[in-house]
Tab-separated table of C-alpha atoms and ligand atoms in Angstrom:
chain	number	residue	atom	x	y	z
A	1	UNK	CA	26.912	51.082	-18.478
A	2	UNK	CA	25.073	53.906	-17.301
A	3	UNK	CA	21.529	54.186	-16.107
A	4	UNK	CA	18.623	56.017	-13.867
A	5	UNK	CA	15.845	54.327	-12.127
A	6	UNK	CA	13.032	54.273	-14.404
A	7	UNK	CA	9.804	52.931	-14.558
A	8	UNK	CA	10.998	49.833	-12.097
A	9	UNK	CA	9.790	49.774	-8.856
A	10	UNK	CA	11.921	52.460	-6.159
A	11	UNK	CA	14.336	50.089	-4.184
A	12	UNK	CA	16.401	50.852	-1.128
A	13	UNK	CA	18.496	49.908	1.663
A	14	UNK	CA	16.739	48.724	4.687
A	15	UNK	CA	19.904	47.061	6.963
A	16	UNK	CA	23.181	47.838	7.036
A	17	UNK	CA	25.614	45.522	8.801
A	18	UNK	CA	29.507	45.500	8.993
A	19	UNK	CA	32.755	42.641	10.736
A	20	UNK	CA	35.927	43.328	10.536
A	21	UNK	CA	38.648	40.797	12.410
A	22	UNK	CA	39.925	41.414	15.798
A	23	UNK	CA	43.135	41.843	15.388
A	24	UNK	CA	44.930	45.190	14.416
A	25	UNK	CA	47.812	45.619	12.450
A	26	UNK	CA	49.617	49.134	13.122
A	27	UNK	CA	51.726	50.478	10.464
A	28	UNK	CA	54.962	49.537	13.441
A	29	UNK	CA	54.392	46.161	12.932
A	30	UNK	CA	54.636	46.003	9.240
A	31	UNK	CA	57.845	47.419	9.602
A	32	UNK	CA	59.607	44.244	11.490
A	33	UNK	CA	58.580	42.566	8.047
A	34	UNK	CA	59.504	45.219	4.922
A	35	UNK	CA	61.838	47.877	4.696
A	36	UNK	CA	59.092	50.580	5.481
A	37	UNK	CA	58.499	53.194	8.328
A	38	UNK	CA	54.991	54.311	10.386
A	39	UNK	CA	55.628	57.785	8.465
A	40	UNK	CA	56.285	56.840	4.959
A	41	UNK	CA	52.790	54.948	5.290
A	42	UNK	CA	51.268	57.514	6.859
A	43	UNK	CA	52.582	60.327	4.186
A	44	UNK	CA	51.661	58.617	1.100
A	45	UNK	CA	48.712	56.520	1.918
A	46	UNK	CA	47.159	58.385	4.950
A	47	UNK	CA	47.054	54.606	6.511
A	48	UNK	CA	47.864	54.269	10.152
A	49	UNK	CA	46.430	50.731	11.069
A	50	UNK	CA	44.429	47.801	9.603
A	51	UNK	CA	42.897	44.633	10.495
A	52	UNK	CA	43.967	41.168	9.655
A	53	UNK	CA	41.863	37.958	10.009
A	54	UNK	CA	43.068	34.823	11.868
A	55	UNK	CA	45.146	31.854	9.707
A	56	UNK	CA	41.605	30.131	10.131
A	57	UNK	CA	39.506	32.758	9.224
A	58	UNK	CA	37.726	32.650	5.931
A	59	UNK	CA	35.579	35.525	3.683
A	60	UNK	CA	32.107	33.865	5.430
A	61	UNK	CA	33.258	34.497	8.893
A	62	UNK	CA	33.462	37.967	8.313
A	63	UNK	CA	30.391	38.294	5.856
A	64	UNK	CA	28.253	35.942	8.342
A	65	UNK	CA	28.394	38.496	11.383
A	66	UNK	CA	27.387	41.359	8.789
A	67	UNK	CA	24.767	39.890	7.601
A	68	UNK	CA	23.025	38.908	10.429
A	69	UNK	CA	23.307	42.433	11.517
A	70	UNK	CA	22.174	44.054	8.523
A	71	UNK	CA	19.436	41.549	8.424
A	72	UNK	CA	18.630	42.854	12.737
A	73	UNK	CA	18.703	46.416	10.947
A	74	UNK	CA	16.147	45.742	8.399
A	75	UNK	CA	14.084	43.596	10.866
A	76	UNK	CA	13.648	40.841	8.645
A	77	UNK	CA	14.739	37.107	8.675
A	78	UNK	CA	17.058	35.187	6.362
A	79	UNK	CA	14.268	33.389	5.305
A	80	UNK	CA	12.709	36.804	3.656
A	81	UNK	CA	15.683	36.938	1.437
A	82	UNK	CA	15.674	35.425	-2.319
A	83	UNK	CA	18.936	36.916	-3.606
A	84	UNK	CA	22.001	36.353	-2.556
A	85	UNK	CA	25.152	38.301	-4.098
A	86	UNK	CA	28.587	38.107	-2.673
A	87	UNK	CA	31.065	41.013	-4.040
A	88	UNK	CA	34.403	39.464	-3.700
A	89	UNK	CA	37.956	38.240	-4.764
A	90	UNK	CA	38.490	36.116	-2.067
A	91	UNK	CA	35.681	33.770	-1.626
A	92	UNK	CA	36.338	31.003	1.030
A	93	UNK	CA	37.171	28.871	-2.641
A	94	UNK	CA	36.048	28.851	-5.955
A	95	UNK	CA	33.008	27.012	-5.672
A	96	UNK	CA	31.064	26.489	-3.821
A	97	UNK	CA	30.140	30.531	-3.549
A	98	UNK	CA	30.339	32.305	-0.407
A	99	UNK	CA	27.143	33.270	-1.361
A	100	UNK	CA	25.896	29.834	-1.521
A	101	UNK	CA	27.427	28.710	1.648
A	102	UNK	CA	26.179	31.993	3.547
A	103	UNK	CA	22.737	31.256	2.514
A	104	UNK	CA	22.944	28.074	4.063
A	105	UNK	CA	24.492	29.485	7.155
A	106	UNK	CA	22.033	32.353	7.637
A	107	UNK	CA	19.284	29.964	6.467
A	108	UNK	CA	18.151	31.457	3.364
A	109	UNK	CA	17.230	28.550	1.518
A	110	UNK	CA	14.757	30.247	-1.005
A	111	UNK	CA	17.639	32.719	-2.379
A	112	UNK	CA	19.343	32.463	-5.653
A	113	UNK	CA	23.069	32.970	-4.924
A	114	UNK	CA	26.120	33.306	-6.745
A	115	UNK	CA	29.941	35.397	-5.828
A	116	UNK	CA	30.548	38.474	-8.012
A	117	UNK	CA	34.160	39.505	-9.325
A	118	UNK	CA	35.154	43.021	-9.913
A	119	UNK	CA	38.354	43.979	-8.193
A	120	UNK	CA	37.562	46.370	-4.935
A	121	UNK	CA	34.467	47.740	-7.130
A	122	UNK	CA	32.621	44.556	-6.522
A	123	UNK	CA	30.370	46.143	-4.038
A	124	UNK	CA	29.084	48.623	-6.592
A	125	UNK	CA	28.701	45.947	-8.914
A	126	UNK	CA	26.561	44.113	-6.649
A	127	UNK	CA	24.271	46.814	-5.733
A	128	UNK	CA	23.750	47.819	-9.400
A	129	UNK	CA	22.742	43.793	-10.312
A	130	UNK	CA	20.518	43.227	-7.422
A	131	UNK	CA	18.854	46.780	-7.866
A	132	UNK	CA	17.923	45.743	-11.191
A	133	UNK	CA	16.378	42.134	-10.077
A	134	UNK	CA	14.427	43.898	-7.641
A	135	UNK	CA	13.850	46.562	-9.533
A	136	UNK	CA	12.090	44.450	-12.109
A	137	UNK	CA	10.168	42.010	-9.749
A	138	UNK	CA	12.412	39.321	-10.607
A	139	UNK	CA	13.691	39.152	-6.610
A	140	UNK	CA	12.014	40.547	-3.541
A	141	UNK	CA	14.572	41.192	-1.149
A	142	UNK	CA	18.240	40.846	-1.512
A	143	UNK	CA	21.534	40.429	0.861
A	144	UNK	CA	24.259	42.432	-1.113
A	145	UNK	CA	27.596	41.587	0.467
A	146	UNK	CA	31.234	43.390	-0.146
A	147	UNK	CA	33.927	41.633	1.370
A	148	UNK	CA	37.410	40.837	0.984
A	149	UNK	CA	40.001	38.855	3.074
A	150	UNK	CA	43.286	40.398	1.124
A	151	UNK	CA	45.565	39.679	3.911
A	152	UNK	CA	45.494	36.271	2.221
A	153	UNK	CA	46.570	37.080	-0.780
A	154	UNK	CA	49.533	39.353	-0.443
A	155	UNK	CA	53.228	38.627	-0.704
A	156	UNK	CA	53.996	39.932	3.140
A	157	UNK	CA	57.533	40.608	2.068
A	158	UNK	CA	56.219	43.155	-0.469
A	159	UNK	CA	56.294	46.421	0.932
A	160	UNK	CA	54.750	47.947	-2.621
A	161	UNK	CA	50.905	46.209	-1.475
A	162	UNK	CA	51.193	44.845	2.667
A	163	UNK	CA	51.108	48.621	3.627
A	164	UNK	CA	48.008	49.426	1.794
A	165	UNK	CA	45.348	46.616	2.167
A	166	UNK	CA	42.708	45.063	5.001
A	167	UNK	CA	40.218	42.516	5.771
A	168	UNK	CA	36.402	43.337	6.420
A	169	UNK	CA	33.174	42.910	5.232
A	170	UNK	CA	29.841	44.621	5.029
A	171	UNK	CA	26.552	43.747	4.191
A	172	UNK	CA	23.141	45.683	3.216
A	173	UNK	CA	19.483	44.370	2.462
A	174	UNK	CA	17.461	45.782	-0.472
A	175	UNK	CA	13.983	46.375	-0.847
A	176	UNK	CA	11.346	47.838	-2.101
A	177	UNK	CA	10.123	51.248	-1.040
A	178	UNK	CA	7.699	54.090	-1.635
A	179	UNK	CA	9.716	56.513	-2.192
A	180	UNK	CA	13.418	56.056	-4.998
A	181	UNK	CA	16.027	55.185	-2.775
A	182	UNK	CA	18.239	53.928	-5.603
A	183	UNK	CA	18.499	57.039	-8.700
A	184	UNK	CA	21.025	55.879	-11.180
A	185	UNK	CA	24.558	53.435	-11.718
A	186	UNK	CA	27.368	54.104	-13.878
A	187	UNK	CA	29.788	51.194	-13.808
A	188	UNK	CA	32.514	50.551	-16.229
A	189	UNK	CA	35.723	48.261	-17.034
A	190	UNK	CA	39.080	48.697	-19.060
A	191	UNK	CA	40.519	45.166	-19.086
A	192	UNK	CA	43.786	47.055	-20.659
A	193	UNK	CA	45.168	48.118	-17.866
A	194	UNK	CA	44.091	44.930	-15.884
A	195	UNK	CA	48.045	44.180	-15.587
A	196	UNK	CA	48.446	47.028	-13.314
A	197	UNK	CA	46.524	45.220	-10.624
A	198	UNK	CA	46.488	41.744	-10.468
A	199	UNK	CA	46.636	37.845	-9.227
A	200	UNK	CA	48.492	35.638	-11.058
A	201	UNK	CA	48.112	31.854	-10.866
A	202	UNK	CA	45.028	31.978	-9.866
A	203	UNK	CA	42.731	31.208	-12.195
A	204	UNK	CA	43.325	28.823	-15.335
A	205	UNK	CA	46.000	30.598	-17.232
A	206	UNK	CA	49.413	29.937	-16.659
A	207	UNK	CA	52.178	32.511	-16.670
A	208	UNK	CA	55.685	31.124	-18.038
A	209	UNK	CA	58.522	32.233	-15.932
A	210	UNK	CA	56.515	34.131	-13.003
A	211	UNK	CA	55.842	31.957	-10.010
A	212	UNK	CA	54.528	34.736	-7.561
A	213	UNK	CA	50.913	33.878	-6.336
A	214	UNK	CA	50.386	37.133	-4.619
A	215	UNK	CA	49.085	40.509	-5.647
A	216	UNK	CA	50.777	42.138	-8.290
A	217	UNK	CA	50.417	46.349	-8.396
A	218	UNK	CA	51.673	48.849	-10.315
A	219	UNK	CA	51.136	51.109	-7.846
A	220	UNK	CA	51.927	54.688	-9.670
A	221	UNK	CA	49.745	53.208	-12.641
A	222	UNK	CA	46.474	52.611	-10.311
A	223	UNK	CA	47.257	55.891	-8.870
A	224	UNK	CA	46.770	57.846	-11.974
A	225	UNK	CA	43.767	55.435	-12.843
A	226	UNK	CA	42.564	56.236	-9.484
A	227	UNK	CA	42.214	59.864	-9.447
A	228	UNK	CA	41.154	60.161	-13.234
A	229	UNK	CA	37.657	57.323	-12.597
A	230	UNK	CA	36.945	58.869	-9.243
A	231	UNK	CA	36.522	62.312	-10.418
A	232	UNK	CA	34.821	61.058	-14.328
A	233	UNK	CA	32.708	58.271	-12.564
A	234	UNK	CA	31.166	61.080	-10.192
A	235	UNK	CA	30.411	63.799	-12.705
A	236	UNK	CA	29.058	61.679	-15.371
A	237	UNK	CA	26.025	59.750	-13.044
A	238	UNK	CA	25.123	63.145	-11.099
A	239	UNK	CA	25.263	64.606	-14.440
A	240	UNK	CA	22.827	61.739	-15.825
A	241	UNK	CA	20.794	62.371	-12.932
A	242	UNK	CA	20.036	65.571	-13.348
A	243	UNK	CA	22.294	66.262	-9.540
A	244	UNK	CA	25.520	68.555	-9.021
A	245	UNK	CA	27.973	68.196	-6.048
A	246	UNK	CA	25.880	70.784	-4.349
A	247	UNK	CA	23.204	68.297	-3.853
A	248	UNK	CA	25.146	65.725	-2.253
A	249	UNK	CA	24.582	65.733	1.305
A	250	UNK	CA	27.233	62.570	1.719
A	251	UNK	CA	30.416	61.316	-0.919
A	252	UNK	CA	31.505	57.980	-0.305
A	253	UNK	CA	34.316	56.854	-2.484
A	254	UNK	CA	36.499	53.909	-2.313
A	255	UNK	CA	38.962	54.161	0.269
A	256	UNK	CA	42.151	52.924	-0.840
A	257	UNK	CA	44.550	55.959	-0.486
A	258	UNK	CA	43.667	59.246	1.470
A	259	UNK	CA	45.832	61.177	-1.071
A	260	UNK	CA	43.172	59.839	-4.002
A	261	UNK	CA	40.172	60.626	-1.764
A	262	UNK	CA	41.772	64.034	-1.280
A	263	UNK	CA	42.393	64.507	-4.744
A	264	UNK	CA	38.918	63.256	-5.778
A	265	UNK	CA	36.993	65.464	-3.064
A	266	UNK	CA	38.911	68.854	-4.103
A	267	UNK	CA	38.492	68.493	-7.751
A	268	UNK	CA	34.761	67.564	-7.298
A	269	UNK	CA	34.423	70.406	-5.090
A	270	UNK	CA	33.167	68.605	-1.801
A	271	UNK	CA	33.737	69.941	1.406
A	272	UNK	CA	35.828	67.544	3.997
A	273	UNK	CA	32.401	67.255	6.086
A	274	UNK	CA	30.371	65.725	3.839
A	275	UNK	CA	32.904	63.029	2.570
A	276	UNK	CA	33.425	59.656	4.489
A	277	UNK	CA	36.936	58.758	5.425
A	278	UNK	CA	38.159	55.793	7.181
A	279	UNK	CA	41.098	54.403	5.564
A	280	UNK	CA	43.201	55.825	8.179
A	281	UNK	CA	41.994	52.602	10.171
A	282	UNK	CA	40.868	50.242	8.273
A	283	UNK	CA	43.196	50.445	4.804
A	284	UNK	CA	41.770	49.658	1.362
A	285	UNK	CA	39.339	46.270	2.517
A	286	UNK	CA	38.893	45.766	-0.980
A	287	UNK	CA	35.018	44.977	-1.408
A	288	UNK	CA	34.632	45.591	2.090
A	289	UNK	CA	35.479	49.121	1.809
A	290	UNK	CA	32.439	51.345	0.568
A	291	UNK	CA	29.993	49.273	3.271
A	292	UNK	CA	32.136	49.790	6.191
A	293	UNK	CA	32.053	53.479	5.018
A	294	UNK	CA	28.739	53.744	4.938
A	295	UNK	CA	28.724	51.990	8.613
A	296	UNK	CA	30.862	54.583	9.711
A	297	UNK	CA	28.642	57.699	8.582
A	298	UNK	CA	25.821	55.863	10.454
A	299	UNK	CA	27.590	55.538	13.627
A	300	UNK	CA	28.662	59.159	13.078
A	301	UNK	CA	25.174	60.756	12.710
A	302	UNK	CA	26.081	61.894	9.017
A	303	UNK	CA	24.110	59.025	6.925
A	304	UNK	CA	20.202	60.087	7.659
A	305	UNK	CA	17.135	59.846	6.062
A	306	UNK	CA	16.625	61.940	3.059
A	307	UNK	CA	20.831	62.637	2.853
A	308	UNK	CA	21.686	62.280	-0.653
A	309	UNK	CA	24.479	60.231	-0.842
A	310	UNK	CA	26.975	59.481	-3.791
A	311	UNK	CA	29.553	56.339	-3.827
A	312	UNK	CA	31.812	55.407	-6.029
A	313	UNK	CA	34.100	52.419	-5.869
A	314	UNK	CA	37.306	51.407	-8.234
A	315	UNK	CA	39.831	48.826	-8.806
A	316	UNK	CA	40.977	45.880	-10.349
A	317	UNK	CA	39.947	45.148	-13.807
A	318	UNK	CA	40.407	47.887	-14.221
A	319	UNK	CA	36.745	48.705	-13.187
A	320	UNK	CA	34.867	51.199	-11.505
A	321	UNK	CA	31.236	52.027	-10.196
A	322	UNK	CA	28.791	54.982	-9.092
A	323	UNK	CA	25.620	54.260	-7.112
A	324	UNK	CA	23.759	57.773	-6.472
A	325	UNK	CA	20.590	57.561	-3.997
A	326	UNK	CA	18.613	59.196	-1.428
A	327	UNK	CA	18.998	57.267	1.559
A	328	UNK	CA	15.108	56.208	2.878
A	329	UNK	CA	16.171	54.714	6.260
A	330	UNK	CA	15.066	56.810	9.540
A	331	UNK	CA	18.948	55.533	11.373
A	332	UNK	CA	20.414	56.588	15.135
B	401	LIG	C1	51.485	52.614	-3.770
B	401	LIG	C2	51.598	54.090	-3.521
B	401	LIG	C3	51.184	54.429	-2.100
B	401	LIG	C4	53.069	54.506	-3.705
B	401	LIG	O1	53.169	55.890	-3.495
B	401	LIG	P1	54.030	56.776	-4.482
B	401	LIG	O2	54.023	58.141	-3.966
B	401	LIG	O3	53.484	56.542	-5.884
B	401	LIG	O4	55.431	56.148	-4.304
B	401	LIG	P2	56.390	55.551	-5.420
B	401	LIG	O5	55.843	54.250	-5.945
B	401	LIG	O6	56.691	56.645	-6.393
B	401	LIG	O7	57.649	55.238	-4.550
B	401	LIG	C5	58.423	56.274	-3.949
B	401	LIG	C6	59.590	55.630	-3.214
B	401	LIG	O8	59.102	54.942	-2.047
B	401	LIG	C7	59.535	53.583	-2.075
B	401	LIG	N1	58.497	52.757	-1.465
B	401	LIG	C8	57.503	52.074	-2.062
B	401	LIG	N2	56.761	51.451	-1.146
B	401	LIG	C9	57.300	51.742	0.058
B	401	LIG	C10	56.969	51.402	1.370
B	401	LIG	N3	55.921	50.626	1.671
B	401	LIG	N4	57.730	51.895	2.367
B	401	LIG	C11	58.778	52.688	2.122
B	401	LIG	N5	59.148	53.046	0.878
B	401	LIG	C12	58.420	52.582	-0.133
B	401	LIG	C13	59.762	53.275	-3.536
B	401	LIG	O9	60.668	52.195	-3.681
B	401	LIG	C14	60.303	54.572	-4.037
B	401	LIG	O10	61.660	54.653	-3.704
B	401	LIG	P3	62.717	55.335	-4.735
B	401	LIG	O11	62.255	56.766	-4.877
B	401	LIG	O12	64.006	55.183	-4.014
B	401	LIG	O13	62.596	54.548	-5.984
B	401	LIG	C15	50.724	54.884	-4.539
B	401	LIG	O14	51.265	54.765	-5.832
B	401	LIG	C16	49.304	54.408	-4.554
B	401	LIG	O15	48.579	54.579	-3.598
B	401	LIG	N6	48.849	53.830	-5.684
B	401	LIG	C17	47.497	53.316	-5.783
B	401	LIG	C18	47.441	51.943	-5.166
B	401	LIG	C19	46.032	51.497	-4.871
B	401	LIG	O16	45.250	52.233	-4.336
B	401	LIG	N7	45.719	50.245	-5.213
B	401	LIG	C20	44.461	49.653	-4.975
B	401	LIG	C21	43.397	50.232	-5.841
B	401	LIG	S1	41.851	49.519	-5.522
């Protein structure tokens, strides 16, 4: 799917909000449970620590503190907001939604909302579906949260997918605004190479002779997949939108491996200034990754108004996503 923002109203982000869990998980400690080593982590992912939520800490503890910040950001209430999306793949449970029980929590109880799955792109997802709600009057002002809890989900005596992954969660509030924030989405899925990322067991069809209930990752497979989507994703919406590298004042991709962000950012031309990093501490956080970049460029005086700024997510499904935009929010 690939589109610009027409003749729909211009839509933005007004709040940006981010949580990740106290504790921190240094590559050292991963190594009293797999056969690994600080340096072979740090050489092939670029990963030096990540954070890992409590036994009793759920995908709505995380999101609820983001929200409630990107809601202080936008200055509006909970109450404002009558869309609720959720980009995850580890919801508190099935159903109800995180989005549904964050609603509740925040006090939102005029919003439609409902959990989105699409692997570590989910956030882009999101964006794209609650741009286009707004976009066409259908909602007024949404709460578009990216947030995973992986720690909960991996094998911890699987040294191919503990190094790589974190918890966190981020949140953003979209509106509408004079002036195009949002310019155009690509997103895409191959479910044929879905095997080389995925859960089994947990959804409703079973798997004779395979009783693992963790991740699943072929890793070299995602890598290649990685570095091919990043680079096509990016070309093909700045190329839609009429916008070269050049133009980007910020690149945000996906961080799940420094070594694909690298490879990404050289063949796209970027220089290392203008393109986010922060895998280093907070590994791939899934959905929680492209909002807690985007956090991080605020903090660090490189996300300001007018900055045209170019993210693109990628993961399980196989899927992947490009938001480009001009950001419309005066920040610092
Ligand atoms: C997983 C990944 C870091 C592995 O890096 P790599 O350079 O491809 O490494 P390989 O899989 O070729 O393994 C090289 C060696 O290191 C070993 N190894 C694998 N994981 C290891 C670990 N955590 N610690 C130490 N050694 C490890 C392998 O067993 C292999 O040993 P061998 O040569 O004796 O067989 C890399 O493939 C990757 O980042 N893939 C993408 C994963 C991803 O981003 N997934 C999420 C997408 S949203």
């Amino acid at each position: 799917m690939i589109g610009t923002a027409g003749d729909g109203r211009p839509i933005s982000i007004a709040g940006l909000g981010c949580h990740v869990p106290e504790r921190v998980v240094a590559n050292a400690e991963l190594e009293t449970y797999v056969e690994t080593s600080d340096e072979w982590i740090m050489e092939r992912t670029g990963i030096r620590e990540r954070r890992i939520a409590k036994p009793e800490e759920a995908l709505s503890d995380l999101a609820l503190p983001a929200c409630r910040t990107a809601l202080e950001d936008a200055g509006v209430g909970a109450a404002d907001i009558d869309l609720i999306v959720v980009a995850t793949v580890t919801p508190d449970m099935m159903f109800p939604s995180t989005a549904a029980l964050l609603a509740d929590e925040l006090g939102a109880p005029d919003a439609a909302a409902y959990d989105l799955s699409a692997g570590c792109t989910g956030f882009m997802y999101a964006l794209a579906q609650a741009y286009g709600m707004l976009a066409g009057g259908l909602a007024q002002r949404a709460l578009v949260v990216g947030g995973d809890v992986l720690s909960k989900i991996l094998d911890w005596h699987d040294r191919s997918t503990v190094v790589l992954f974190g918890d966190g969660a981020g949140a953003v509030v979209l509106e509408a605004v004079d002036d195009p924030g949002f310019l155009g989405f690509e997103l895409g899925a191959d479910g044929a190479g879905g095997m080389s990322l995925w859960l089994p067991h947990s959804g409703s069809r079973a798997f004779d002779g395979d009783s693992s209930r963790f991740v699943q990752m072929n890793g070299r497979e995602v890598f290649k997949f990685a570095t091919r989507i990043l680079v096509q994703s990016a070309e093909t919406i700045l190329a839609r939108c009429g916008a070269s590298v050049a133009d980007v004042d910020l690149y945000v991709p996906h961080q799940a491996n420094v070594r694909i962000i690298d490879h990404a950012t050289k063949k796209l031309g970027f220089p290392s200034e203008r393109v986010v990093i922060n895998v280093d501490r907070y590994g791939n956080t899934s959905s929680g990754s492209i909002p807690l970049a985007l956090a991080d460029a605020a903090a660090d005086g490189r996300l300001k108004k007018g900055a045209l700024v170019l993210m693109t997510g990628m993961g399980a499904g196989l899927t992947w996503g490009s938001a480009l935009m001009r950001w419309t929010k005066e920040t610092g």
